Tab-separated table of C-alpha atoms and ligand atoms in Angstrom:
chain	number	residue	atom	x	y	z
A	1	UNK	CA	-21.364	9.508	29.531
A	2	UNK	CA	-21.272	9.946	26.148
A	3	UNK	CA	-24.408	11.434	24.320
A	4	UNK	CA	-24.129	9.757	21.024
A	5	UNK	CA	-24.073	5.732	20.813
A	6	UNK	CA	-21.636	4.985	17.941
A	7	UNK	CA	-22.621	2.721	15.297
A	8	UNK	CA	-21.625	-0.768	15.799
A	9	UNK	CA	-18.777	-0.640	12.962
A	10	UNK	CA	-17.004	1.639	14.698
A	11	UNK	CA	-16.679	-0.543	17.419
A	12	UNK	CA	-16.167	-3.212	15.950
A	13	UNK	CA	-12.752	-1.257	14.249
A	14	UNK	CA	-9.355	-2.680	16.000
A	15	UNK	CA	-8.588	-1.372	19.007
A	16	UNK	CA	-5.836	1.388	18.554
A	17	UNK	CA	-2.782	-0.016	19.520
A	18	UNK	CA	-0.093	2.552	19.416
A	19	UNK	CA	-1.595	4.465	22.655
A	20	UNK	CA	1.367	3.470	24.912
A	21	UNK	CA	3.679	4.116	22.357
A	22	UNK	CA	2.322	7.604	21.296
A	23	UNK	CA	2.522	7.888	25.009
A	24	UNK	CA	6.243	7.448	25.574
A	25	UNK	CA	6.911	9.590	22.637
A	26	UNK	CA	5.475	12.453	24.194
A	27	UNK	CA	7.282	11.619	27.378
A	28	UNK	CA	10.773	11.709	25.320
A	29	UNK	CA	9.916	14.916	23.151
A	30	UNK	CA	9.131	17.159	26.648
A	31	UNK	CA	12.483	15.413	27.902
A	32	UNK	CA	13.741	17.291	25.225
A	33	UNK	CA	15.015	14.497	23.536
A	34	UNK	CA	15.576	14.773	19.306
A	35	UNK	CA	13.219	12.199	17.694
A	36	UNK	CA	13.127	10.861	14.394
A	37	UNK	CA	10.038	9.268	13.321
A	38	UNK	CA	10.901	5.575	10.832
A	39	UNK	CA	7.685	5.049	11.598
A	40	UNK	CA	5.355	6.889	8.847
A	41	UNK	CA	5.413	5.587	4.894
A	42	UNK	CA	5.115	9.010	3.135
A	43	UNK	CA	7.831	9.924	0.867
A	44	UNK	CA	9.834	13.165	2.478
A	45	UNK	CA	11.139	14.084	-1.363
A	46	UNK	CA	8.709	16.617	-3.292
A	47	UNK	CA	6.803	16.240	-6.303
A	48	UNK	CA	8.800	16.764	-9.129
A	49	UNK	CA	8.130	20.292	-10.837
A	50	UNK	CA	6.720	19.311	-13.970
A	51	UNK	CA	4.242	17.518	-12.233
A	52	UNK	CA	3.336	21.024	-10.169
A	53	UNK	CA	3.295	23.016	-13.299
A	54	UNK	CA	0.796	20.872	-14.743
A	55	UNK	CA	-1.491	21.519	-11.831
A	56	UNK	CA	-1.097	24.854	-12.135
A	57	UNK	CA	-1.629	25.589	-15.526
A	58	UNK	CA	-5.175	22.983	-15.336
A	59	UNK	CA	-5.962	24.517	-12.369
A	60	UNK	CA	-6.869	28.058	-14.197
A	61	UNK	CA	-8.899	26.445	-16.545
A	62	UNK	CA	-12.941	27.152	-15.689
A	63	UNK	CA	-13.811	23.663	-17.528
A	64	UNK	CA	-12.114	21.928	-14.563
A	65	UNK	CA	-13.675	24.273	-11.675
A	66	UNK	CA	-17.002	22.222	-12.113
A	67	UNK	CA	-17.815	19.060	-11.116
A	68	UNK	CA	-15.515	16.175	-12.535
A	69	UNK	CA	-16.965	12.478	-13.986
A	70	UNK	CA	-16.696	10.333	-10.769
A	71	UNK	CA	-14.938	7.887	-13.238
A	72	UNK	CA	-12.654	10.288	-13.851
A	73	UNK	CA	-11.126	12.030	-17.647
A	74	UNK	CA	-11.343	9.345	-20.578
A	75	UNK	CA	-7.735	11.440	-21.114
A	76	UNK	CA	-6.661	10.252	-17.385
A	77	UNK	CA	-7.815	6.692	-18.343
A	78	UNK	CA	-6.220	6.542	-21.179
A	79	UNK	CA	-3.206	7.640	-19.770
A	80	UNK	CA	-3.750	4.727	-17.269
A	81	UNK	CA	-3.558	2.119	-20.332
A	82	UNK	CA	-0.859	3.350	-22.182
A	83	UNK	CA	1.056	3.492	-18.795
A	84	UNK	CA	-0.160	-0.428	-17.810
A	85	UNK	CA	0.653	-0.648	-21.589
A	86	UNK	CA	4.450	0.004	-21.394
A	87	UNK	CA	5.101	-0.684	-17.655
A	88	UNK	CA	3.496	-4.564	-17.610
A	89	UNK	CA	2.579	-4.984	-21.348
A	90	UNK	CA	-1.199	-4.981	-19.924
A	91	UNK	CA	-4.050	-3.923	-22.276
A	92	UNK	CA	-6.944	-1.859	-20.734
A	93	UNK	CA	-9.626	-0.761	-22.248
A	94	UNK	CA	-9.607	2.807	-20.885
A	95	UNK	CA	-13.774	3.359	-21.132
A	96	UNK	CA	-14.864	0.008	-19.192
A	97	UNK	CA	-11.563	-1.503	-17.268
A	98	UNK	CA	-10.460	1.978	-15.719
A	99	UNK	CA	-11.509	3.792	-12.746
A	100	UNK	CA	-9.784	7.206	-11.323
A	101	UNK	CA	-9.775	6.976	-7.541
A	102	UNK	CA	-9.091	9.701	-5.029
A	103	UNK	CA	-5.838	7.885	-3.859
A	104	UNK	CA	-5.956	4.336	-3.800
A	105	UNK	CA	-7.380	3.929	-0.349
A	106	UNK	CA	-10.817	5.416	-1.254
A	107	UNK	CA	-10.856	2.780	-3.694
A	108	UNK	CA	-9.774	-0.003	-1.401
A	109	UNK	CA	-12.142	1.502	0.734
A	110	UNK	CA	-15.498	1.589	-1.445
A	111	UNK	CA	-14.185	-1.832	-3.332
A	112	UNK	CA	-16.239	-4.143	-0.732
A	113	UNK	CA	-18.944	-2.341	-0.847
A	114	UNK	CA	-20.149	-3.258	-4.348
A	115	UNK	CA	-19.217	-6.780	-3.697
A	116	UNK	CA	-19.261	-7.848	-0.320
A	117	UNK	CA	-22.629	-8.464	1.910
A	118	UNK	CA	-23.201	-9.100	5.501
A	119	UNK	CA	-21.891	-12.239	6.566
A	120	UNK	CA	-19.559	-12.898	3.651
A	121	UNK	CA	-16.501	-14.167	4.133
A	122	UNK	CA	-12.757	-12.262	3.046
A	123	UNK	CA	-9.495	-13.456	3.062
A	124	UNK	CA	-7.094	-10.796	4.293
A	125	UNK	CA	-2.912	-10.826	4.651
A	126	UNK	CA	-2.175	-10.291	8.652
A	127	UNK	CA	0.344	-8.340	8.785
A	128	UNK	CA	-1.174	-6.100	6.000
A	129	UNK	CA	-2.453	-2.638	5.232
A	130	UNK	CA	-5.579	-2.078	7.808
A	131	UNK	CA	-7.933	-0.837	5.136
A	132	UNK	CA	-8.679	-4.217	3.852
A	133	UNK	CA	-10.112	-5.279	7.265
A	134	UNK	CA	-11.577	-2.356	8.495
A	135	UNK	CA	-13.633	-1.803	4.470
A	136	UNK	CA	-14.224	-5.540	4.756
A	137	UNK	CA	-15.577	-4.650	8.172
A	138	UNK	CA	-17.919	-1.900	6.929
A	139	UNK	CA	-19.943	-4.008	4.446
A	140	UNK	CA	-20.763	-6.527	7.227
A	141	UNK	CA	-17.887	-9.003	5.791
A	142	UNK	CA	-15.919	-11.772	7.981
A	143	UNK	CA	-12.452	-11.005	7.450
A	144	UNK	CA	-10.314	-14.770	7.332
A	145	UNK	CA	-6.599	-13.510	8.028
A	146	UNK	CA	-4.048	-15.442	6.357
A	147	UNK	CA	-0.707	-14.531	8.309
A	148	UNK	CA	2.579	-13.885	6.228
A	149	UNK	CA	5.515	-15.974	7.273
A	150	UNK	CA	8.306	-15.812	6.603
A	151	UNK	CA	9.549	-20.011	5.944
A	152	UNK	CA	7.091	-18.803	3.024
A	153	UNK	CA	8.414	-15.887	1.816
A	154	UNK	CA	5.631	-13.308	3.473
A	155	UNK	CA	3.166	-14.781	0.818
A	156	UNK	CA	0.119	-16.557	2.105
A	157	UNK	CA	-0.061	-20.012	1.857
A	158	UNK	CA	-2.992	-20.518	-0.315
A	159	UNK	CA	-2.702	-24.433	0.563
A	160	UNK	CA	-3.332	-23.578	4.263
A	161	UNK	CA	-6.691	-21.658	3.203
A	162	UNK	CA	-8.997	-24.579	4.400
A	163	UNK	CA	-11.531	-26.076	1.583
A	164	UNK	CA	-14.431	-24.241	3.529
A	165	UNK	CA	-12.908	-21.469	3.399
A	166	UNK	CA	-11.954	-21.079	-0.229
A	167	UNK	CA	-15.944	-22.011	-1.049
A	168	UNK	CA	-16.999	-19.053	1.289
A	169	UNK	CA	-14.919	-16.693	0.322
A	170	UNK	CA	-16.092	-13.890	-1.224
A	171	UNK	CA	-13.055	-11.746	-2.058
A	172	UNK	CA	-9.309	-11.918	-1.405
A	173	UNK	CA	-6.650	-9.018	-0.899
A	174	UNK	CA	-3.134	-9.440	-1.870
A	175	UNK	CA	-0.521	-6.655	-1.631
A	176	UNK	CA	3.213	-6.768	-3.284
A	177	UNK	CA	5.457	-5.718	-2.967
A	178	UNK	CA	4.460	-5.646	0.316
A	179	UNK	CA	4.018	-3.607	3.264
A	180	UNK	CA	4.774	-4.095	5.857
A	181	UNK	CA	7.281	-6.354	4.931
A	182	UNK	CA	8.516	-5.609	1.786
A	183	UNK	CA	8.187	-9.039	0.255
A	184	UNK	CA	7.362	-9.438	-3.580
A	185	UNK	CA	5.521	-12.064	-5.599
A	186	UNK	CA	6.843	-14.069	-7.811
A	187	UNK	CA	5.095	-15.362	-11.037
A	188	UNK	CA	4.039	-18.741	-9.667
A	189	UNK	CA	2.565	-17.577	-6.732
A	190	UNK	CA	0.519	-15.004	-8.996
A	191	UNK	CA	-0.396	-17.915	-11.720
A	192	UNK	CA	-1.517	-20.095	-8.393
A	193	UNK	CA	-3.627	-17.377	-7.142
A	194	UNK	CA	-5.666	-16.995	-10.290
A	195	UNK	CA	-6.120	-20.452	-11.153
A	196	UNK	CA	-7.390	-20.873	-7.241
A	197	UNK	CA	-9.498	-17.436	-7.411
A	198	UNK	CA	-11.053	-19.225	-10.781
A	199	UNK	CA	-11.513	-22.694	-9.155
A	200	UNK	CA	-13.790	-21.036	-6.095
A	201	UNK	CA	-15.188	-17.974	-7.994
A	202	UNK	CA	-13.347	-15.556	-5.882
A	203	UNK	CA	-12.805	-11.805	-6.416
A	204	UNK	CA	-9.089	-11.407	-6.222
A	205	UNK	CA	-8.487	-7.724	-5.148
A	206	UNK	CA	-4.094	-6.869	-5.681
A	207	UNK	CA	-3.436	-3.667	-4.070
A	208	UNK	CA	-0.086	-2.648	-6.214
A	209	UNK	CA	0.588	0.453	-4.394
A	210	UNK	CA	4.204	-0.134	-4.836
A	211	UNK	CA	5.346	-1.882	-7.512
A	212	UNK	CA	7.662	1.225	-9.161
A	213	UNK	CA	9.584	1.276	-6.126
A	214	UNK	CA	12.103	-1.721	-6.651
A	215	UNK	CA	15.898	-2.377	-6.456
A	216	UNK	CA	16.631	-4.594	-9.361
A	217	UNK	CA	15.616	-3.986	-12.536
A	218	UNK	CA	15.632	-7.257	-14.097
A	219	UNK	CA	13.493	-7.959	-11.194
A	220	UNK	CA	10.479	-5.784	-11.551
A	221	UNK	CA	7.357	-6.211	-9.494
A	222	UNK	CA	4.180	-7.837	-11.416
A	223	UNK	CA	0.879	-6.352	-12.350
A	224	UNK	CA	-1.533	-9.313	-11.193
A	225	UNK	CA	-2.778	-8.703	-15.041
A	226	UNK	CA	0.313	-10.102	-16.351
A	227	UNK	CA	-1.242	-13.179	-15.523
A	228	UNK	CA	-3.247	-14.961	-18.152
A	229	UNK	CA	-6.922	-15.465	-17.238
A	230	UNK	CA	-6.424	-12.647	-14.221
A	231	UNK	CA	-8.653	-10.250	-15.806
A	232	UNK	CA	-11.910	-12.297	-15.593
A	233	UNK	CA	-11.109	-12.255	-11.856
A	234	UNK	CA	-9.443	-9.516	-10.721
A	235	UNK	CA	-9.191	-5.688	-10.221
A	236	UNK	CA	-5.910	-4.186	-9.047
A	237	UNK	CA	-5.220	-0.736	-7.396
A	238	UNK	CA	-2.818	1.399	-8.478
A	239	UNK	CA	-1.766	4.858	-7.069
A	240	UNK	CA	0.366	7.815	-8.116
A	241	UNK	CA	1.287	8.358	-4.342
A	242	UNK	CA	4.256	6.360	-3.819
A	243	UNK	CA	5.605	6.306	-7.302
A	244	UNK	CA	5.935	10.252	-7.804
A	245	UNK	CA	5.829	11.652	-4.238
A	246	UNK	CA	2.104	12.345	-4.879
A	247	UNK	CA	0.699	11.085	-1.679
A	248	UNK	CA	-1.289	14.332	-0.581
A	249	UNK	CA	-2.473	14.749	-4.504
A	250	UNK	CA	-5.314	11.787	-3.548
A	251	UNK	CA	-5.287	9.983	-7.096
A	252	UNK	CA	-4.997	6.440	-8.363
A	253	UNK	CA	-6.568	3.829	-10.108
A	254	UNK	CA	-8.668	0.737	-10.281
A	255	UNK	CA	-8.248	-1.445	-13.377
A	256	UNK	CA	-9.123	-4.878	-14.235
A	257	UNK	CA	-12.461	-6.755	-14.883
A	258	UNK	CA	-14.704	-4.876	-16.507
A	259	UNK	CA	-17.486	-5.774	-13.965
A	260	UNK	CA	-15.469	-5.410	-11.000
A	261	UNK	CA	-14.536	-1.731	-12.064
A	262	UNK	CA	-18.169	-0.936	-12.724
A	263	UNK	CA	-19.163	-2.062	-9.404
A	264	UNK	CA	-16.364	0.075	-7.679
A	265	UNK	CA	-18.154	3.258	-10.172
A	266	UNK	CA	-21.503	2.721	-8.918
A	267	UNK	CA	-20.626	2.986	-5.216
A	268	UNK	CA	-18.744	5.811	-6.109
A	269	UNK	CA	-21.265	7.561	-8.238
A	270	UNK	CA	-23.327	7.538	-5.120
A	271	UNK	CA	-20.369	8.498	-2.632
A	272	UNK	CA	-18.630	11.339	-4.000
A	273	UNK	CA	-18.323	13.673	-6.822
A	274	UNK	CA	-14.563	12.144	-8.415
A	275	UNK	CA	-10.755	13.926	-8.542
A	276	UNK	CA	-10.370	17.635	-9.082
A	277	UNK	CA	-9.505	17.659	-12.210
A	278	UNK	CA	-6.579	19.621	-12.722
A	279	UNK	CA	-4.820	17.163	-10.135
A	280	UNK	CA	-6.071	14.517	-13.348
A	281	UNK	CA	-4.512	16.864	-15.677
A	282	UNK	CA	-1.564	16.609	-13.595
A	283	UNK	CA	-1.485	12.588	-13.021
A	284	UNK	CA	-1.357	12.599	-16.958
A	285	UNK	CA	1.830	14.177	-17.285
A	286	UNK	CA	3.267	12.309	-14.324
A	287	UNK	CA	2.349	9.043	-16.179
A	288	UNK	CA	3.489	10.290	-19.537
A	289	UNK	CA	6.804	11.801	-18.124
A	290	UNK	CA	7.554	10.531	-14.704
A	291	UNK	CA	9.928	8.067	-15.444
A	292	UNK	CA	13.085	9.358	-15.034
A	293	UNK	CA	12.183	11.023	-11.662
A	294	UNK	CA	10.668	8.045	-10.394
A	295	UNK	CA	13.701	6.106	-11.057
A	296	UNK	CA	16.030	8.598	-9.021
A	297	UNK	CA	13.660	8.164	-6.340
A	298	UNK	CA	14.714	5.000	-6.557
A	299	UNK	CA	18.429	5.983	-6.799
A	300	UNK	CA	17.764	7.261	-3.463
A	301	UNK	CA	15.624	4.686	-1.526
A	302	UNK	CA	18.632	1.904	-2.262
A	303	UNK	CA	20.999	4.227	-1.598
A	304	UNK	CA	19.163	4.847	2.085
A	305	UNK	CA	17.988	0.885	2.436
A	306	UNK	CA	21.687	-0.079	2.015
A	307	UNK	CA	22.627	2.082	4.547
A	308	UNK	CA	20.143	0.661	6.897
A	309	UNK	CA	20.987	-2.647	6.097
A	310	UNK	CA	24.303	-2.196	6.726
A	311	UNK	CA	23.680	-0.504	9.967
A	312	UNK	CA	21.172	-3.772	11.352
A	313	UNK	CA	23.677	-5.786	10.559
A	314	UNK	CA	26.335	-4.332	12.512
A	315	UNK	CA	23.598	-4.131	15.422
A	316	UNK	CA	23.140	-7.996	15.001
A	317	UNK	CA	19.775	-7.599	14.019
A	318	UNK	CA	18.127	-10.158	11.318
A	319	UNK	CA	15.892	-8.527	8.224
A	320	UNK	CA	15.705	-9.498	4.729
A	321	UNK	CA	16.938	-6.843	2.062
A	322	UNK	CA	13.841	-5.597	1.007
A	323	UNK	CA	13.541	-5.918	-3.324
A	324	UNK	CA	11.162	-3.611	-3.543
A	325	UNK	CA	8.634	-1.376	-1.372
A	326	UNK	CA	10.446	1.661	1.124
A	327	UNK	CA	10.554	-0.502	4.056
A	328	UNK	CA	12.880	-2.632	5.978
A	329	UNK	CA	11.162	-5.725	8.206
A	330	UNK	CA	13.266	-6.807	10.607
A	331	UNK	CA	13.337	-8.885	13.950
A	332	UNK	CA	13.290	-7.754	17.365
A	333	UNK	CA	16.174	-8.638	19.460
A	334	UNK	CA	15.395	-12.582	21.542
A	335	UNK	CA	13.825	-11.430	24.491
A	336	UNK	CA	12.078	-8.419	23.338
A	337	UNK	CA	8.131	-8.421	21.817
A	338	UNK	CA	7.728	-5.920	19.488
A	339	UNK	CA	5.752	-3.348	21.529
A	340	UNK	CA	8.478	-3.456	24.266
A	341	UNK	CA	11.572	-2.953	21.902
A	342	UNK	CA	9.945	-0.140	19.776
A	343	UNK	CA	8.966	1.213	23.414
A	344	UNK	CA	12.712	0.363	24.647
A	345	UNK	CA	14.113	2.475	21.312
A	346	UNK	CA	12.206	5.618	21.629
A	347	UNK	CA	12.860	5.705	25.330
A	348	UNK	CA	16.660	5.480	24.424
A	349	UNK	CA	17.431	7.006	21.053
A	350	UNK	CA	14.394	8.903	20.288
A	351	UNK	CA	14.159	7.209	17.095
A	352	UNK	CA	10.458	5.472	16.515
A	353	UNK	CA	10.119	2.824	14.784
A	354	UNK	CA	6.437	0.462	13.997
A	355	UNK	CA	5.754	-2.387	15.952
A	356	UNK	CA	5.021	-5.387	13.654
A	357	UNK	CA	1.889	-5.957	15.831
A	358	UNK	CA	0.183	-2.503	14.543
A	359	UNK	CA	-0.386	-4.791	11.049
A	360	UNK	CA	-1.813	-7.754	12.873
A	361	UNK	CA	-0.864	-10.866	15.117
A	362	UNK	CA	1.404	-12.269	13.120
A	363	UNK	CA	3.763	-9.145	13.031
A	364	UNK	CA	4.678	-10.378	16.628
A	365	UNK	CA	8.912	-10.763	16.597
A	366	UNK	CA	9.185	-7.656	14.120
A	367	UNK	CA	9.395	-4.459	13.362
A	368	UNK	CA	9.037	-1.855	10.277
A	369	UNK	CA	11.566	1.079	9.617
A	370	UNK	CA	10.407	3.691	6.935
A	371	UNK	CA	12.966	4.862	4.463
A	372	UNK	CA	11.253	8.467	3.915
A	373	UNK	CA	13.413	10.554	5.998
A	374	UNK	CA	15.900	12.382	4.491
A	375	UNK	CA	19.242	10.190	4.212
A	376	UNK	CA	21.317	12.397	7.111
A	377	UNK	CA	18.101	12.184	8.759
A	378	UNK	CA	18.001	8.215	8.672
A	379	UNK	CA	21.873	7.649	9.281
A	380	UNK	CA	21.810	9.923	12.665
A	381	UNK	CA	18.568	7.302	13.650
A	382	UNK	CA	20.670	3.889	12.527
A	383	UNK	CA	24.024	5.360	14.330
A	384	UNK	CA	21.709	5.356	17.369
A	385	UNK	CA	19.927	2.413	17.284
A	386	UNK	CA	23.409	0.435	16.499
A	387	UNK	CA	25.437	2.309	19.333
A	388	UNK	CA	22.029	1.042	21.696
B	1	PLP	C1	0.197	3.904	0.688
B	1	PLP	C2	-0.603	2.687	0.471
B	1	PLP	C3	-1.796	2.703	-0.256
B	1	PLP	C4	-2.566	3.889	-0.720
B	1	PLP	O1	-2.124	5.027	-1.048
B	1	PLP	P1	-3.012	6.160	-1.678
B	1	PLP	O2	-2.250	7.383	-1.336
B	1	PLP	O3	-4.369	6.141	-1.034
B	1	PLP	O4	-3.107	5.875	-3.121
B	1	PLP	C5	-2.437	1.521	-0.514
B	1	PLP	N1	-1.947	0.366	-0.066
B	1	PLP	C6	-0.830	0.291	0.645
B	1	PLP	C7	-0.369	-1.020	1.098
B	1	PLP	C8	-0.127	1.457	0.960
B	1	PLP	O5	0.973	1.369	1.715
């Protein structure tokens, strides 16, 4: 008996579905047995030093022991534009179309919220990041799940969005590149999502989480405000996390309509006290100067996916070489559901991998490998699963 009842929006959360797994992980470990984890996306490379030094030197500064704006530094929004400025050609206004965030999930989190009320109706990716349910879940909304396949490329077929539910709708998340499955947008499918977010006056949310980690560089990942009209629809998170091995610093960004970021503010005005600011201080010279270290991260991920996708191959198991994101989506050997091969590889190899159902239904038939393990680290874990 438990004394507290919980709230209903806890229960209403997903039920956790990596208990069996967790379970025959521990069962390996006391064998003994050496595992490697493919299953987490946190970059295992530091934060370059620069980036550290700025910290420290902001940290001993009294100004920034007190409480910072919950917006965040006009300096760190700046910093923003001129960064959207030379990365997508974007203009911002840095006072009304820029939020700081602690880490783009708070915002993701807060986002529906401002906009969403009890009954409404959001259109979600399945598979896809869980915060967009579980936020859409918070404020009461119905999440609609539009399921990534891949005839279409992992993008949701807007077409296949029934009439009803494009008048409903209240909101829509989109997230490329992609995880879990590493897919990226092209232009059209951008320019056909704004023109169908205008035609049904729907809030079109982009979660862009990863568009500085690409492969080709006369292939680079869109801002959805590259897109003409986008900004009198849309808002799109940003985050320092995955682009400069920041992901414990919690900061990011919102930026887009001016109403939408405003919205996102007052929630957070009335939820927590902003970024430390030193950690700003730092995000400023990561933007200004993080270039060159983001691109040898990038070195590094192709260097690591190749070696995966070389190693799949040989294993005579189908994927798509990821573009862009640190993942690899690939499909479970015929015969196997996703639970039971991840299950099957731990058992074996010790190496853990993510079922594609942990990101929704229609991850059935895959599975997600993380490239953030050290490259020695990731080639022991492909010898294995090849020599399975
Ligand atoms: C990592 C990730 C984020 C958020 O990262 P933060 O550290 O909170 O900025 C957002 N969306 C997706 C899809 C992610 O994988």
């Amino acid at each position: 008996m438990s004394q507290f009842y919980q709230a209903e929006r806890l229960a209403l959360l997903p039920p956790y579905l990596f208990a069996e797994i967790d379970r025959v992980k521990a069962e390996v470990k006391a064998q003994g047995k050496d595992i490697i984890s493919l299953g987490i996306g946190d970059p295992d490379l530091p934060t370059p030093d620069f980036i550290i030094a700025a910290l420290c030197e902001a940290a001993k500064k009294p100004v920034n022991h007190q409480y910072p704006s919950y917006v965040g530094l006009l300096s760190y929004r700046k910093a923003v534009a001129d960064w959207y400025k030379e990365r997508f050609g974007v203009v911002l206004d840095p006072e009304t179309e820029v939020v700081n965030l602690i880490g783009s999930k708070e915002g993701i989190a807060h986002f529906p919220l401002a906009f969403v009320d009890p009954g409404d109706t959001v259109l979600s990716p399945s598979p896809g990041y869980p915060v967009y349910g579980s936020s859409t879940g918070f404020a009461g909304g119905r999440v609609v799940s539009m399921p990534l396949l891949e005839e279409n490329d992992f993008l949701p077929d807007l077409d296949a969005v029934s009439p009803d539910d494009w008048h409903k709708a209240k909101m829509i998340f989109v997230n490329y590149p992609n995880n879990p499955t590493s897919a990226m947008a092209d232009r059209s499918f951008f320019e056909k999502l704004v023109q169908k977010c205008k035609e049904y006056g729907v809030i079109l949310v982009h979660d862009a989480a990863y568009t500085e980690i690409y492969f080709d560089p006369n292939n680079k990942p869109l801002s959805i405000l590259e897109i003409d009209g986008a900004k009198d629809v849309a808002i799109e998170f940003h985050s320092l996390s995955k682009t400069y091995n920041m992901t414990g610093w919690r900061t990011g960004m919102a930026v887009g309509a001016a109403e939408l970021v405003k919205g996102l503010g007052k929630i957070k005005e009335n939820m927590d006290s902003g970024c430390f600011q030193a950690v700003q201080e730092a995000g400023i010279a990561a933007l200004k100067d993080g270039e060159p270290y983001a691109q040898s991260f990038r070195d590094v991920y192709r260097e690591r996916r190749d070696g995966v996708c070389a190693a799949l191959t040989k294993a005579g198991i189908e994927f798509r070489e990821p573009q862009a994101s640190f993942y690899v989506w690939a499909k479970t050997p015929a015969g196997y559901t996703s639970a039971d091969f991840v299950t099957k590889v731990i058992r074996q190899t010790g190496v853990v991998l993510t079922p594609g159902t942990g990101f929704g239904a229609p991850g059935e038939g895959y599975f997600r490998i993380s490239l953030t393990v050290p490259t020695p680290r990731l080639e022991e874990a492909v010898s294995r699963i090849v020599a399975l």
